[in-house]
Coordinates of C-alpha atoms in Angstrom, one line a residue:
M1 CA 0.0 0.0 0.0
A2 CA 1.3 3.4 -0.9
K3 CA 1.8 5.9 1.9
K4 CA -0.4 9.0 1.9
P5 CA 1.4 12.3 1.3
A6 CA 1.8 14.5 4.4
R7 CA -1.1 16.9 4.9
I8 CA -0.2 20.5 4.0
P9 CA -2.0 23.1 6.2
N10 CA -4.1 25.8 4.6
A11 CA -2.0 28.9 4.4
K12 CA -5.0 31.2 4.7
F13 CA -6.2 29.5 7.9
M14 CA -2.7 30.0 9.4
A15 CA -2.3 33.6 8.2
P16 CA -2.1 36.3 11.0
V17 CA -5.2 38.3 11.6
T18 CA -6.1 41.1 14.0
P19 CA -9.4 41.2 15.8
D20 CA -11.4 44.4 15.8
A21 CA -12.3 46.1 19.2
L22 CA -15.5 44.1 19.6
L23 CA -13.8 40.7 19.2
A24 CA -10.8 41.8 21.2
A25 CA -13.0 42.2 24.2
V26 CA -13.7 38.4 24.0
V27 CA -10.3 37.1 22.7
W28 CA -6.7 38.3 22.3
Q29 CA -5.7 41.8 21.1
Q30 CA -2.7 41.2 18.9
A31 CA -2.3 39.6 15.5
A32 CA -2.4 35.7 15.5
A33 CA -3.4 32.8 13.3
A34 CA -7.0 33.0 12.0
H35 CA -8.0 29.7 13.6
R36 CA -7.1 31.1 17.0
A37 CA -10.1 33.6 16.8
H38 CA -12.5 30.7 16.5
Q39 CA -10.8 28.5 19.1
E40 CA -10.6 31.3 21.7
T41 CA -14.2 32.3 21.1
L42 CA -15.3 28.6 21.7
D43 CA -13.1 28.6 24.9
Y44 CA -14.8 31.8 26.1
I45 CA -18.2 30.2 25.4
K46 CA -17.3 27.1 27.4
K47 CA -15.7 29.0 30.2
N48 CA -18.8 31.2 30.7
G49 CA -21.4 28.4 30.1
L50 CA -23.0 30.1 27.1
Q51 CA -23.8 26.9 25.1
D52 CA -27.5 26.3 25.2
K53 CA -28.3 23.3 27.5
K54 CA -31.1 21.9 25.3
V55 CA -30.0 22.8 21.8
R56 CA -26.2 22.2 21.9
T57 CA -25.6 23.8 18.6
Q58 CA -26.9 27.2 19.8
I59 CA -24.8 29.8 21.6
N60 CA -26.5 32.2 24.0
G61 CA -24.6 35.5 23.8
D62 CA -23.7 37.6 26.8
D63 CA -23.1 41.4 26.4
K64 CA -19.6 40.9 24.8
L65 CA -20.7 38.2 22.4
K66 CA -23.9 40.1 21.4
A67 CA -21.7 42.8 20.1
V68 CA -19.8 40.3 18.0
F69 CA -23.0 38.6 16.9
N70 CA -24.4 41.9 15.6
G71 CA -26.9 42.3 18.4
K72 CA -28.3 38.7 18.2
A73 CA -29.0 37.0 21.5
K74 CA -28.7 33.5 20.1
V75 CA -26.8 32.1 17.1
S76 CA -25.9 28.7 15.8
M77 CA -22.3 27.4 15.9
F78 CA -22.1 27.7 12.1
E79 CA -23.4 31.3 12.1
M80 CA -21.0 32.1 14.9
T81 CA -18.0 31.1 12.7
K82 CA -19.2 33.5 10.0
L83 CA -19.8 36.3 12.4
V84 CA -16.4 35.9 14.1
S85 CA -14.7 35.9 10.7
G86 CA -16.3 39.3 10.0
H87 CA -14.5 40.8 13.0
V88 CA -11.0 40.1 12.0
A89 CA -8.7 42.1 9.8
K90 CA -6.3 40.3 7.5

């Protein structure tokens, strides 16, 4: 059997990005890899118990996250990814 070639990471996913002021209130404040914005947002959600208890794919936003979620009190995990991406500068 032929060995699979090594996986090459997506360069855009690893590119440094800077969060805007709204996202910086939730995560870090300096430039870092793009995937870090999503990971730290998920860490913030877990730390503060913001995942809906019944519908696990829903996030209940606190005051900081509502600002990132464009004023929405509840978003899905998929929508959260899109909204967080809108708050980083490449």
